[in-house]
PDB file of C-alpha atoms and ligand atoms in Angstrom:
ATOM      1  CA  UNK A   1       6.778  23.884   0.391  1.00 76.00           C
ATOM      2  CA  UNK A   2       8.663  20.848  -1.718  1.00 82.00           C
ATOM      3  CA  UNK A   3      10.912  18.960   0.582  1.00 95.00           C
ATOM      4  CA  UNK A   4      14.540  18.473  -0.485  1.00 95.00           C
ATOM      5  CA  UNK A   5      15.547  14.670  -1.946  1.00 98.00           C
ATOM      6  CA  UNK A   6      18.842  13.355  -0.985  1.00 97.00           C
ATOM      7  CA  UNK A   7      20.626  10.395  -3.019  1.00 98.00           C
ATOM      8  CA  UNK A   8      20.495   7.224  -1.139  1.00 98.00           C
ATOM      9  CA  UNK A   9      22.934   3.954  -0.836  1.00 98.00           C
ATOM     10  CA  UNK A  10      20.476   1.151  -0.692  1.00 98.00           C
ATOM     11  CA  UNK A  11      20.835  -2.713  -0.342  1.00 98.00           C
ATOM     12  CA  UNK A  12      18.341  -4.931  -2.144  1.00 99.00           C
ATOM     13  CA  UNK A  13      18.154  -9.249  -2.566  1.00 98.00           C
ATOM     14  CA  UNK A  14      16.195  -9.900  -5.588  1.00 98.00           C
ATOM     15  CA  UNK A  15      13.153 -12.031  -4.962  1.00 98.00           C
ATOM     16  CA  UNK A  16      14.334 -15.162  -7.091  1.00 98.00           C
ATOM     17  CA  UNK A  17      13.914 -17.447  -4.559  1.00 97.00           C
ATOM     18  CA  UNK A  18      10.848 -15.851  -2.608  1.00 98.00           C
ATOM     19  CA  UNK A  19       8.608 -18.666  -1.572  1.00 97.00           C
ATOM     20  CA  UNK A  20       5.929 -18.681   1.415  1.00 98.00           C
ATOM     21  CA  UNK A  21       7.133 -21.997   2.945  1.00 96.00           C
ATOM     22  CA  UNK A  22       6.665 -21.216   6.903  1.00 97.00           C
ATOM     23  CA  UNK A  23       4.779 -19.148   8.542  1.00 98.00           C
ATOM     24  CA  UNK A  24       6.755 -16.721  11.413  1.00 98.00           C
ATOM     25  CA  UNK A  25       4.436 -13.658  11.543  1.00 98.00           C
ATOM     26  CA  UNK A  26       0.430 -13.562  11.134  1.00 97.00           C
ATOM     27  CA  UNK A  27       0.908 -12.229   6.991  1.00 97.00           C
ATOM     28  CA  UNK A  28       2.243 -15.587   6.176  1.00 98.00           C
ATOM     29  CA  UNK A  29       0.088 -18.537   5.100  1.00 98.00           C
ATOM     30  CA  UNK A  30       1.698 -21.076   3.323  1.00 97.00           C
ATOM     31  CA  UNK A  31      -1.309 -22.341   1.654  1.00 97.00           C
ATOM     32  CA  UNK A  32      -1.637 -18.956  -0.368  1.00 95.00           C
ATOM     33  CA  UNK A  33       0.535 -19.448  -3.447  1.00 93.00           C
ATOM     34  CA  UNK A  34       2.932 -16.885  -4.447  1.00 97.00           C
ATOM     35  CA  UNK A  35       3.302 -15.791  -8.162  1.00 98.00           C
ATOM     36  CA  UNK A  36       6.958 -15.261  -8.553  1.00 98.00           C
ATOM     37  CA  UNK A  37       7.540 -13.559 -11.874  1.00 98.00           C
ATOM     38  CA  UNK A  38       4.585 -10.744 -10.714  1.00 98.00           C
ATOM     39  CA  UNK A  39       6.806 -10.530  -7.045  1.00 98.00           C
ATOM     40  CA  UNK A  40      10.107 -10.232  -9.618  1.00 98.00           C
ATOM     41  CA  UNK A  41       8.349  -7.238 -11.420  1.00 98.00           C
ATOM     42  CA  UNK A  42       7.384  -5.581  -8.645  1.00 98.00           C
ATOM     43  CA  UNK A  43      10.780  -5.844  -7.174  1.00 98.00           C
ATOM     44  CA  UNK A  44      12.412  -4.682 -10.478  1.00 98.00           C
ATOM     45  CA  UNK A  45       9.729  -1.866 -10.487  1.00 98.00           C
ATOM     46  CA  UNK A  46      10.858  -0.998  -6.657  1.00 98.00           C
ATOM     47  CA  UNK A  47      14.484  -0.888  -7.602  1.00 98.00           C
ATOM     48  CA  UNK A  48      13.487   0.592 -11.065  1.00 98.00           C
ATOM     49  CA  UNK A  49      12.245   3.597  -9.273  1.00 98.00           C
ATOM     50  CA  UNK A  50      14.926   4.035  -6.787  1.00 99.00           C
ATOM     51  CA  UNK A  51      17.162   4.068  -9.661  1.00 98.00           C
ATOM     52  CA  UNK A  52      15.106   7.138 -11.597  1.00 98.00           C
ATOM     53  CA  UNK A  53      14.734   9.136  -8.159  1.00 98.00           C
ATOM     54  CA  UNK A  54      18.711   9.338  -8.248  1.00 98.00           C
ATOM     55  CA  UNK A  55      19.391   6.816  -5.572  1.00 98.00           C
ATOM     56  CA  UNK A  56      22.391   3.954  -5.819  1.00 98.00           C
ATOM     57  CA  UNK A  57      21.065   0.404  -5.627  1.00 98.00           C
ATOM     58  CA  UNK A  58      23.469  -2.777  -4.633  1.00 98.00           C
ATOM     59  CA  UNK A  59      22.253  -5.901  -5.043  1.00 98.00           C
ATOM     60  CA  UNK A  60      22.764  -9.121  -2.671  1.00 98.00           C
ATOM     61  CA  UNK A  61      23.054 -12.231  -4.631  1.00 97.00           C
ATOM     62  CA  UNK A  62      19.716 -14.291  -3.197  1.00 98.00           C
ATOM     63  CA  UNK A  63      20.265 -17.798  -1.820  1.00 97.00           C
ATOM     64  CA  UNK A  64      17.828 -20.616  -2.464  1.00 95.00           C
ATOM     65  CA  UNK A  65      16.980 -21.934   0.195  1.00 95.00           C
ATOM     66  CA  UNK A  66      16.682 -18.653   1.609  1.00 98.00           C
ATOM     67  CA  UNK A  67      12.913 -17.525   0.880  1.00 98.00           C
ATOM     68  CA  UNK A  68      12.802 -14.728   2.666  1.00 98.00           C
ATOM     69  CA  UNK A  69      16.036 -12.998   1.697  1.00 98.00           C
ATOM     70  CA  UNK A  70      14.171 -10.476  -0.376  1.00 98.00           C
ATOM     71  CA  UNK A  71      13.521  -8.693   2.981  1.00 98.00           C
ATOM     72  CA  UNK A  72      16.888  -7.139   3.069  1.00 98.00           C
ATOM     73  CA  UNK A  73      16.231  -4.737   5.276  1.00 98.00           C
ATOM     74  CA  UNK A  74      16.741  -7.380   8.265  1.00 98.00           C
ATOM     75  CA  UNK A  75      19.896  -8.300   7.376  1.00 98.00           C
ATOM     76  CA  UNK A  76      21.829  -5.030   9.223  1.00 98.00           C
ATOM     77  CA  UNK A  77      21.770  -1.525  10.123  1.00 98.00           C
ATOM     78  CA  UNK A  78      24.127   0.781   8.618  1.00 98.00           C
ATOM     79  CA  UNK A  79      25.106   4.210  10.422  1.00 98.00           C
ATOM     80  CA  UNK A  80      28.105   6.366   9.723  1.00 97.00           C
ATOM     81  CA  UNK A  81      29.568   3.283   7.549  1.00 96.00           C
ATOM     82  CA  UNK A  82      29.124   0.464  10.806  1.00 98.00           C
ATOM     83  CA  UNK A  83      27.426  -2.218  10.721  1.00 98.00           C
ATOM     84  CA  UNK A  84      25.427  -3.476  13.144  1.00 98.00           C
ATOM     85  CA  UNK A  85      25.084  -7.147  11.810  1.00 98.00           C
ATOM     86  CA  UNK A  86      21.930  -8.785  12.640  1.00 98.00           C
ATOM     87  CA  UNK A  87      20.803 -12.090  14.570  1.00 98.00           C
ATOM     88  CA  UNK A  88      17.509 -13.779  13.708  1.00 98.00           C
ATOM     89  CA  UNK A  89      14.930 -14.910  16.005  1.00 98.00           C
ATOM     90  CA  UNK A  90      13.948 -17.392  14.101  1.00 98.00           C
ATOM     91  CA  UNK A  91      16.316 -20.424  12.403  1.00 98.00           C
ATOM     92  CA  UNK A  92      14.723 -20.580   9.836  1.00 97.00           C
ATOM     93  CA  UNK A  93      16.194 -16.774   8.248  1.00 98.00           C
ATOM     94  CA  UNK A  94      19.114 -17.227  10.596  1.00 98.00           C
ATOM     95  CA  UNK A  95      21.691 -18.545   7.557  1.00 98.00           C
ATOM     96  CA  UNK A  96      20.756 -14.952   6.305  1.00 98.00           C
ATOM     97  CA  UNK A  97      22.632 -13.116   8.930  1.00 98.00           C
ATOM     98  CA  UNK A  98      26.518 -13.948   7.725  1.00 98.00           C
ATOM     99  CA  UNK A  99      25.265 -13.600   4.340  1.00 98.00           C
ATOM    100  CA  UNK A 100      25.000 -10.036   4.534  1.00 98.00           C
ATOM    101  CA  UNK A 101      27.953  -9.447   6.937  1.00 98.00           C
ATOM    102  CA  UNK A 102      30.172 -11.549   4.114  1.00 98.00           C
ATOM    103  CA  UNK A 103      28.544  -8.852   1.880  1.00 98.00           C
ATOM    104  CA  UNK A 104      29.781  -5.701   3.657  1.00 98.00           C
ATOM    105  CA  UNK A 105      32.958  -7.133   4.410  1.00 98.00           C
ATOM    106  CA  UNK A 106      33.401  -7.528   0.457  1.00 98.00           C
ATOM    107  CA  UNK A 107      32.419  -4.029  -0.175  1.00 98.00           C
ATOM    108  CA  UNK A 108      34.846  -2.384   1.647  1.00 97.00           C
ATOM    109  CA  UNK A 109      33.314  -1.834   4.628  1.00 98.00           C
ATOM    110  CA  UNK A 110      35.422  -2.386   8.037  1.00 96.00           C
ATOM    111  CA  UNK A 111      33.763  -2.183  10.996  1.00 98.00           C
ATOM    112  CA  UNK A 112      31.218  -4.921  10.843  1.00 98.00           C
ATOM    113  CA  UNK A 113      30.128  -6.314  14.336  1.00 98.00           C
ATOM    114  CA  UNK A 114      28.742 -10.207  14.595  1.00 98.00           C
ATOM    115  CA  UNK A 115      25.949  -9.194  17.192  1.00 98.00           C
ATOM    116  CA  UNK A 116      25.255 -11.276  20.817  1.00 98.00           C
ATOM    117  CA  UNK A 117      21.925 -10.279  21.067  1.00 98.00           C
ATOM    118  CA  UNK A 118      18.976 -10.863  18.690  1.00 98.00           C
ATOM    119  CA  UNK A 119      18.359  -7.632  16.358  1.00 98.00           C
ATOM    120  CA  UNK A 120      16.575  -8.083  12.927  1.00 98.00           C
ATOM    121  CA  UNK A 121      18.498  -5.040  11.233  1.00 98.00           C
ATOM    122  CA  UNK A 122      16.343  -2.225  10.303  1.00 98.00           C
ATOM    123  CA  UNK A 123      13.267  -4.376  10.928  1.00 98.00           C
ATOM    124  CA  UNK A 124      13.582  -3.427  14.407  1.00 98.00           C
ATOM    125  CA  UNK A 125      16.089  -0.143  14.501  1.00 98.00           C
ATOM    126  CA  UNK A 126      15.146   3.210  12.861  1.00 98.00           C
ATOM    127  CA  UNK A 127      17.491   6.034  12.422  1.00 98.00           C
ATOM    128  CA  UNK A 128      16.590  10.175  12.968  1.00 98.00           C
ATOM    129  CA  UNK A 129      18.812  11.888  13.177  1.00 96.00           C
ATOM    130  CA  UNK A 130      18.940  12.102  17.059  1.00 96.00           C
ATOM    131  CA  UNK A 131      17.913   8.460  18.261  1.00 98.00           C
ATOM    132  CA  UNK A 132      17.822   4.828  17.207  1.00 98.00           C
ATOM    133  CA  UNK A 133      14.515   3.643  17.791  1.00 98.00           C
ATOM    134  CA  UNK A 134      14.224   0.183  18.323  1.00 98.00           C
ATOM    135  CA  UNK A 135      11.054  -2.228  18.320  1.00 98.00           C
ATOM    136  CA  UNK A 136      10.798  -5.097  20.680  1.00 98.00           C
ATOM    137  CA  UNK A 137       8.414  -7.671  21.713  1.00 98.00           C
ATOM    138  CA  UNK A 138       7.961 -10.094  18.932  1.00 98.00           C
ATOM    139  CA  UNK A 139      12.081 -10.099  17.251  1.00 98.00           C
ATOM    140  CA  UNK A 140      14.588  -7.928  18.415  1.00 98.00           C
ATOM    141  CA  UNK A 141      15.838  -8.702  22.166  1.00 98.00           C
ATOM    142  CA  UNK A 142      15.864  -5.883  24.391  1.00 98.00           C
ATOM    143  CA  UNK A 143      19.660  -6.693  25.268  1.00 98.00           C
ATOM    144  CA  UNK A 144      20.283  -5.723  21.188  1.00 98.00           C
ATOM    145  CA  UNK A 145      18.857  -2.161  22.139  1.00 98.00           C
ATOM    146  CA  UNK A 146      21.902  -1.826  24.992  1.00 98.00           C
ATOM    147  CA  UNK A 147      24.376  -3.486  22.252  1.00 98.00           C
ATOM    148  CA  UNK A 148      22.999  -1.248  19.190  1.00 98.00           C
ATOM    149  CA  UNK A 149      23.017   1.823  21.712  1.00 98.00           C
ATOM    150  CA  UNK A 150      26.891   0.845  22.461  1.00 98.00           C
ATOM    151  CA  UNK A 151      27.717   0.213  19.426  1.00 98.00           C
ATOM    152  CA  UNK A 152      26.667   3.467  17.249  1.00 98.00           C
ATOM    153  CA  UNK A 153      27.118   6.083  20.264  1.00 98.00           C
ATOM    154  CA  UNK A 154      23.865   7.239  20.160  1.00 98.00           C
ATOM    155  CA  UNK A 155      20.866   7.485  22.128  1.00 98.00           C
ATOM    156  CA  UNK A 156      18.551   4.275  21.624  1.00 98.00           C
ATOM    157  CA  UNK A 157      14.733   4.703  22.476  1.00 98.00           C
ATOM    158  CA  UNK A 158      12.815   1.511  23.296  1.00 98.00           C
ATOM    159  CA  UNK A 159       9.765   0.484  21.798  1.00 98.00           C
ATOM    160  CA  UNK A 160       7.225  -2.483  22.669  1.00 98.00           C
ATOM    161  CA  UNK A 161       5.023  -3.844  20.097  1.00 98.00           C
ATOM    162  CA  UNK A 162       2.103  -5.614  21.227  1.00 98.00           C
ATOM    163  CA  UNK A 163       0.245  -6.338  17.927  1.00 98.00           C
ATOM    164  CA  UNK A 164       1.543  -9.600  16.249  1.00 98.00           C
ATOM    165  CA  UNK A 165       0.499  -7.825  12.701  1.00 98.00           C
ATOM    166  CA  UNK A 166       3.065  -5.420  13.292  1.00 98.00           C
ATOM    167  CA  UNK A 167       5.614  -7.603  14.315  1.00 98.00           C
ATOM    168  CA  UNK A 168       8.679  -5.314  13.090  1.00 98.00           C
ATOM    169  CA  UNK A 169       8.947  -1.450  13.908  1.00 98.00           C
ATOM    170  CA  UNK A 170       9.151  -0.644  10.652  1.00 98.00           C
ATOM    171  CA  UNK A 171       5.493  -2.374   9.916  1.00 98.00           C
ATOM    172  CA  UNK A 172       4.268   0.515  12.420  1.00 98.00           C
ATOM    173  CA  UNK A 173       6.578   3.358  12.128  1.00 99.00           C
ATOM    174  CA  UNK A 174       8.733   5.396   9.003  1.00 98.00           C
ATOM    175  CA  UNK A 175      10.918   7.791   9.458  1.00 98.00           C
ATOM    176  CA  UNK A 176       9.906  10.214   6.935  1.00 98.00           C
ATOM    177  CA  UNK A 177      13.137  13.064   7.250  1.00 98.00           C
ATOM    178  CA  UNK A 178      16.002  11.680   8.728  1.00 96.00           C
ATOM    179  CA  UNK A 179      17.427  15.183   8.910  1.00 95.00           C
ATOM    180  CA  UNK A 180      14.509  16.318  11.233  1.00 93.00           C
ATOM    181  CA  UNK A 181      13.361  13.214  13.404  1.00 95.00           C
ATOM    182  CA  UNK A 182      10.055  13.405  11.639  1.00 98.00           C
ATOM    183  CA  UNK A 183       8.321  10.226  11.732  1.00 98.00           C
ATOM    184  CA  UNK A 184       4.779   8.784  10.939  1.00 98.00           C
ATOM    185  CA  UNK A 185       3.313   5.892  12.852  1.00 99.00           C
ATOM    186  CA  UNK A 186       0.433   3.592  14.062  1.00 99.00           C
ATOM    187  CA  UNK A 187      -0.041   4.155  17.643  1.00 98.00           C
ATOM    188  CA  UNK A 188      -2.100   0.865  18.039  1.00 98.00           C
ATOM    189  CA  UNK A 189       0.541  -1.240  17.163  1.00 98.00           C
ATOM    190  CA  UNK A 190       2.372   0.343  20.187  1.00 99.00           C
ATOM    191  CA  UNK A 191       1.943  -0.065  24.056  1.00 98.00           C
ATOM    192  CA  UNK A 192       0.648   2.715  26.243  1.00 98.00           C
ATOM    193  CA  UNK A 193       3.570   3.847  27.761  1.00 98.00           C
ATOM    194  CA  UNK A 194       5.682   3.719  24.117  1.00 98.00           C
ATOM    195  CA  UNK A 195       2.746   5.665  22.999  1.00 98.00           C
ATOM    196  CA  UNK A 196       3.410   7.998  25.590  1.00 98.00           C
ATOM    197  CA  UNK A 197       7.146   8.069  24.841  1.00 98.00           C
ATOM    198  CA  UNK A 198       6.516   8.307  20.799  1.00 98.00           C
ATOM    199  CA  UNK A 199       3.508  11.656  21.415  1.00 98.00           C
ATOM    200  CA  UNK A 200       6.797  13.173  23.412  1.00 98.00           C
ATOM    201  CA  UNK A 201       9.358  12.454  21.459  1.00 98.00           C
ATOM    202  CA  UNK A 202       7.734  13.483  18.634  1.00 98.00           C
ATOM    203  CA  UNK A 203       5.008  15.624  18.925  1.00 98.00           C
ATOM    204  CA  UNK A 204       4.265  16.349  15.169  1.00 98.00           C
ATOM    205  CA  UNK A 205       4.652  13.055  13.986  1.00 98.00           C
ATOM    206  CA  UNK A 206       2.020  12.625  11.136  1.00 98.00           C
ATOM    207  CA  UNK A 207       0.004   9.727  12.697  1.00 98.00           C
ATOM    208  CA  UNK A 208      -1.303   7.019  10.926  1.00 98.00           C
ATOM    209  CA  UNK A 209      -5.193   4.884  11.124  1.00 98.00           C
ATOM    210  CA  UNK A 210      -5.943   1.288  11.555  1.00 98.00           C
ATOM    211  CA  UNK A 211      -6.625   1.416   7.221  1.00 98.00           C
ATOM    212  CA  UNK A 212      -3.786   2.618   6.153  1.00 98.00           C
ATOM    213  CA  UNK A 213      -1.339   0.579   8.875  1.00 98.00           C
ATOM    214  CA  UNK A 214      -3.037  -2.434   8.130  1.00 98.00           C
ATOM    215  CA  UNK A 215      -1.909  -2.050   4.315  1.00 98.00           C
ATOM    216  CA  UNK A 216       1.266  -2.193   5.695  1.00 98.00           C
ATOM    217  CA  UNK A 217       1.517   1.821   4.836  1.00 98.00           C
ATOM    218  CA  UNK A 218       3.884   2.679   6.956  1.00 98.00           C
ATOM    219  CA  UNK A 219       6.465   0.285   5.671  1.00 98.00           C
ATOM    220  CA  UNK A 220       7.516   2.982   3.579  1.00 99.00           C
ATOM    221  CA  UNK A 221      10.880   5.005   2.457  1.00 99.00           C
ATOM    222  CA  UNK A 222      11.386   8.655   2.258  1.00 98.00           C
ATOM    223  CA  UNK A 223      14.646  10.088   1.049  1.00 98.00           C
ATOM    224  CA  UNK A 224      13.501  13.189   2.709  1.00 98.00           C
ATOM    225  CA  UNK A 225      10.856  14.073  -0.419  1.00 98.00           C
ATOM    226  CA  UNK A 226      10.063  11.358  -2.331  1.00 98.00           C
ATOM    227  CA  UNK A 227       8.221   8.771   0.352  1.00 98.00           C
ATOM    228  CA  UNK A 228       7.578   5.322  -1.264  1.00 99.00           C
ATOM    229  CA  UNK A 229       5.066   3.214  -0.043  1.00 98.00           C
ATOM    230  CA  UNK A 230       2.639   0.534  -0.447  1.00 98.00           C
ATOM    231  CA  UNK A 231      -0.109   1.795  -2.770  1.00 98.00           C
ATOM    232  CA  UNK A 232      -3.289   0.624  -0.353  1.00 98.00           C
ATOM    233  CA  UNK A 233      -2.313   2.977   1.720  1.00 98.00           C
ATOM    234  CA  UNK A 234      -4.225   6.146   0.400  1.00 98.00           C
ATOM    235  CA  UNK A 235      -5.345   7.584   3.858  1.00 98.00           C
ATOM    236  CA  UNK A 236      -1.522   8.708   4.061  1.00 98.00           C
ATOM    237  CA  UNK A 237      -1.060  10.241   0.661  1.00 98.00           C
ATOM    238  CA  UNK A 238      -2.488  13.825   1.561  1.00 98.00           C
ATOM    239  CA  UNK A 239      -1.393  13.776   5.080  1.00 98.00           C
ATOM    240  CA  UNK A 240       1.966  13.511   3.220  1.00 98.00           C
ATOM    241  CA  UNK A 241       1.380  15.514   0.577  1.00 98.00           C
ATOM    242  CA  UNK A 242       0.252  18.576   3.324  1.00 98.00           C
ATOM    243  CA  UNK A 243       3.896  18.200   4.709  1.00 97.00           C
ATOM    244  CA  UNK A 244       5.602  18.706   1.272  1.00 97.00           C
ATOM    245  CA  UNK A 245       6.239  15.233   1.081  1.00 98.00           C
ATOM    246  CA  UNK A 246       5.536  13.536  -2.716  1.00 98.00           C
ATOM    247  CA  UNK A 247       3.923  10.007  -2.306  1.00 98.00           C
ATOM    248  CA  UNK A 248       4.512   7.331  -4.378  1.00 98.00           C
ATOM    249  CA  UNK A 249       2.330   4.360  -4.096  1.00 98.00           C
ATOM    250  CA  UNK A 250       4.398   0.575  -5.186  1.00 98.00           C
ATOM    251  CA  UNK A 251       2.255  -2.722  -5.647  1.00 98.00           C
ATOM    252  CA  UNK A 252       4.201  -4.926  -4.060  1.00 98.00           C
ATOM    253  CA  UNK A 253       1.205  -7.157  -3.407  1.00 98.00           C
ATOM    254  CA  UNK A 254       3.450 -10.676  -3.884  1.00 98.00           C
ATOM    255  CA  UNK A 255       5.849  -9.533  -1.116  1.00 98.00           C
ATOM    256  CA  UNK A 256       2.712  -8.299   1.224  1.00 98.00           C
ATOM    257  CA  UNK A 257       2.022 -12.435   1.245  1.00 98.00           C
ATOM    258  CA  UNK A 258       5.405 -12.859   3.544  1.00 98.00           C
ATOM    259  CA  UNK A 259       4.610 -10.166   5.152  1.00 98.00           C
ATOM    260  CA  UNK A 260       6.986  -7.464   4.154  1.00 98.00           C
ATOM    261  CA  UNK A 261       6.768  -4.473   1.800  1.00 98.00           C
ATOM    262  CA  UNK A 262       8.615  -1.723   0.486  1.00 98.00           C
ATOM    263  CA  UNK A 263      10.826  -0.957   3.705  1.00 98.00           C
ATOM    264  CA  UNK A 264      11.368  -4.184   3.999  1.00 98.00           C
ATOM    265  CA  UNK A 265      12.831  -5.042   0.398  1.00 98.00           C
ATOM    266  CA  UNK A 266      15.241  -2.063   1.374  1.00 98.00           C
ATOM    267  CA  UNK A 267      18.274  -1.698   3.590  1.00 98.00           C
ATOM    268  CA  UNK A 268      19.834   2.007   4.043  1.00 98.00           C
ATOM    269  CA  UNK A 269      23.707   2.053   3.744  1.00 98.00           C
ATOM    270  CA  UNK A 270      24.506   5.368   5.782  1.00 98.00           C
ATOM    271  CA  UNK A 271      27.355   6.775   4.704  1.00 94.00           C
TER     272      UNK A 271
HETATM  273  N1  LIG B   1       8.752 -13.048   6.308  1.00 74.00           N
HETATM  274  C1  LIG B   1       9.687 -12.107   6.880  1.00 74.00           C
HETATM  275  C2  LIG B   1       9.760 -12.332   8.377  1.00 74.00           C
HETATM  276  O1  LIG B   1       8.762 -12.631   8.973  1.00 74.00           O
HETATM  277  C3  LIG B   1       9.248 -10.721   6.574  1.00 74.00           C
HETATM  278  C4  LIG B   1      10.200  -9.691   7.043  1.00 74.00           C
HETATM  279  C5  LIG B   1       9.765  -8.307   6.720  1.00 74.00           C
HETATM  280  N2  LIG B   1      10.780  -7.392   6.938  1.00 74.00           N
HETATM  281  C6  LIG B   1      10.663  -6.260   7.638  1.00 74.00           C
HETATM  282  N3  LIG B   1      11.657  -5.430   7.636  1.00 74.00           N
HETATM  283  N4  LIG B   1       9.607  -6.006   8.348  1.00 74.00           N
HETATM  284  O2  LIG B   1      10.797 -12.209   8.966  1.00 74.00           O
END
């Protein structure tokens, strides 16, 4: 059985300035040069596609000394219409943070909290539609999971990551219908006991191998059918296509070099 689509509010920062000049997770190496106008096309084709599934696109004007602003994702989380602005662990994205908050203040949006505690946006928090779940271990502080858990009302699971690959929940988990708290994730990048918590929370979660997570596969967005994610990923496509998901493999090979992909280029404005 098809799955049922619906339209998105997304937040994207085109990639003008995207430059691997420091390293801050094991993806990066600064040596490896970037080809920007084949990381702009790949973008545009992300945002291109978005655009043709139905889905609303705003755009974050990228700074330049900013190089990894492109991972927009990071920059909040977005539930109901609050925002949960983010803190970054490092100083070199920190500038990033009032960036976006300037942004949602702009657009008409109201409640938009400065955070105490370190949280890298949707990097670290995913949304079903009965929990936050929130990655810790390498960004996001565990005191953000108390502040994000305050903050939105609802119930916010805790999850250590203990593989510096997947250094972001969202390198190691998707939430593929928000409707349904179905989720797919790599249980290596987890440890034991938030294995244990993920098997119980969610006991049909489509689970992900080594292959496919190391392509960064489950850095992915569903709008409920339509589940886009990186294209090296083809161990996932018929699990996915068995749930009445449709796949839809991006190249966004330029990006992969910083360590992000397609959930990372993407921030989720919940209305
Ligand atoms: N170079 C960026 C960093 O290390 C990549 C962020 C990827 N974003 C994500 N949502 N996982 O912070």
């Amino acid at each position: 059985m098809p799955r049922d689509a619906s339209p998105r509010r997304y937040l994207m920062c085109p990639p003008a300035h995207f430059r691997v000049t420091y390293s801050i997770n094991p993806w990066m190496d600064p040596a490896k040069p970037v080809d920007l106008p084949l990381a702009l096309t790949q973008w545009e084709d992300l945002r291109d596609r978005y655009l043709a599934l139905g889905h609303t696109v705003e755009l974050l004007e990228p700074h330049a000394g900013l190089p990894d602003m492109v991972f927009a994702a990071n920059g909040a989380t977005v539930i109901e219409g609050r925002v949960l602005g983010a803190r970054f662990a490092f100083a070199e994205r920190a500038a990033e943070a009032a960036v976006h908050r300037e942004w949602f203040r702009a657009h008409g949006f109201t409640d938009v909290r400065e955070p105490d505690h370190v949280n890298e946006g949707e990097g670290d928090f995913a949304v079903t539609s009965t929990y936050v779940l929130a990655g810790r271990g390498f960004r996001s502080s565990p005191l953000s999971h108390d502040e994000a858990q305050e903050f939105f009302g609802r119930p916010v699971i805790g999850l250590d990551l203990v593989d510096p690959r997947y250094y972001h929940l969202d390198t190691a988990l998707c939430v593929l219908d928000d409707a349904a708290d179905e989720i797919m994730y790599y249980p290596g990048a987890f440890s034991p006991g938030s294995r244990s918590v993920l098997r119980r929370l969610f006991p049909d979660a489509l689970i992900a191998g080594e292959e496919d997570a190391a392509a960064l596969g489950l850095n992915a967005v569903s709008d409920g059918r339509h589940v886009l994610l990186p294209q090296a990923a083809v161990g996932l496509l018929r699990p996915l296509r068995e749930r009445g998901f449709e796949p839809i493999g991006m190249d966004l090979g330029e990006l992969l070099k910083g360590g992000g992909s397609v959930k990372c280029c993407t921030q989720e404005l919940r209305p």
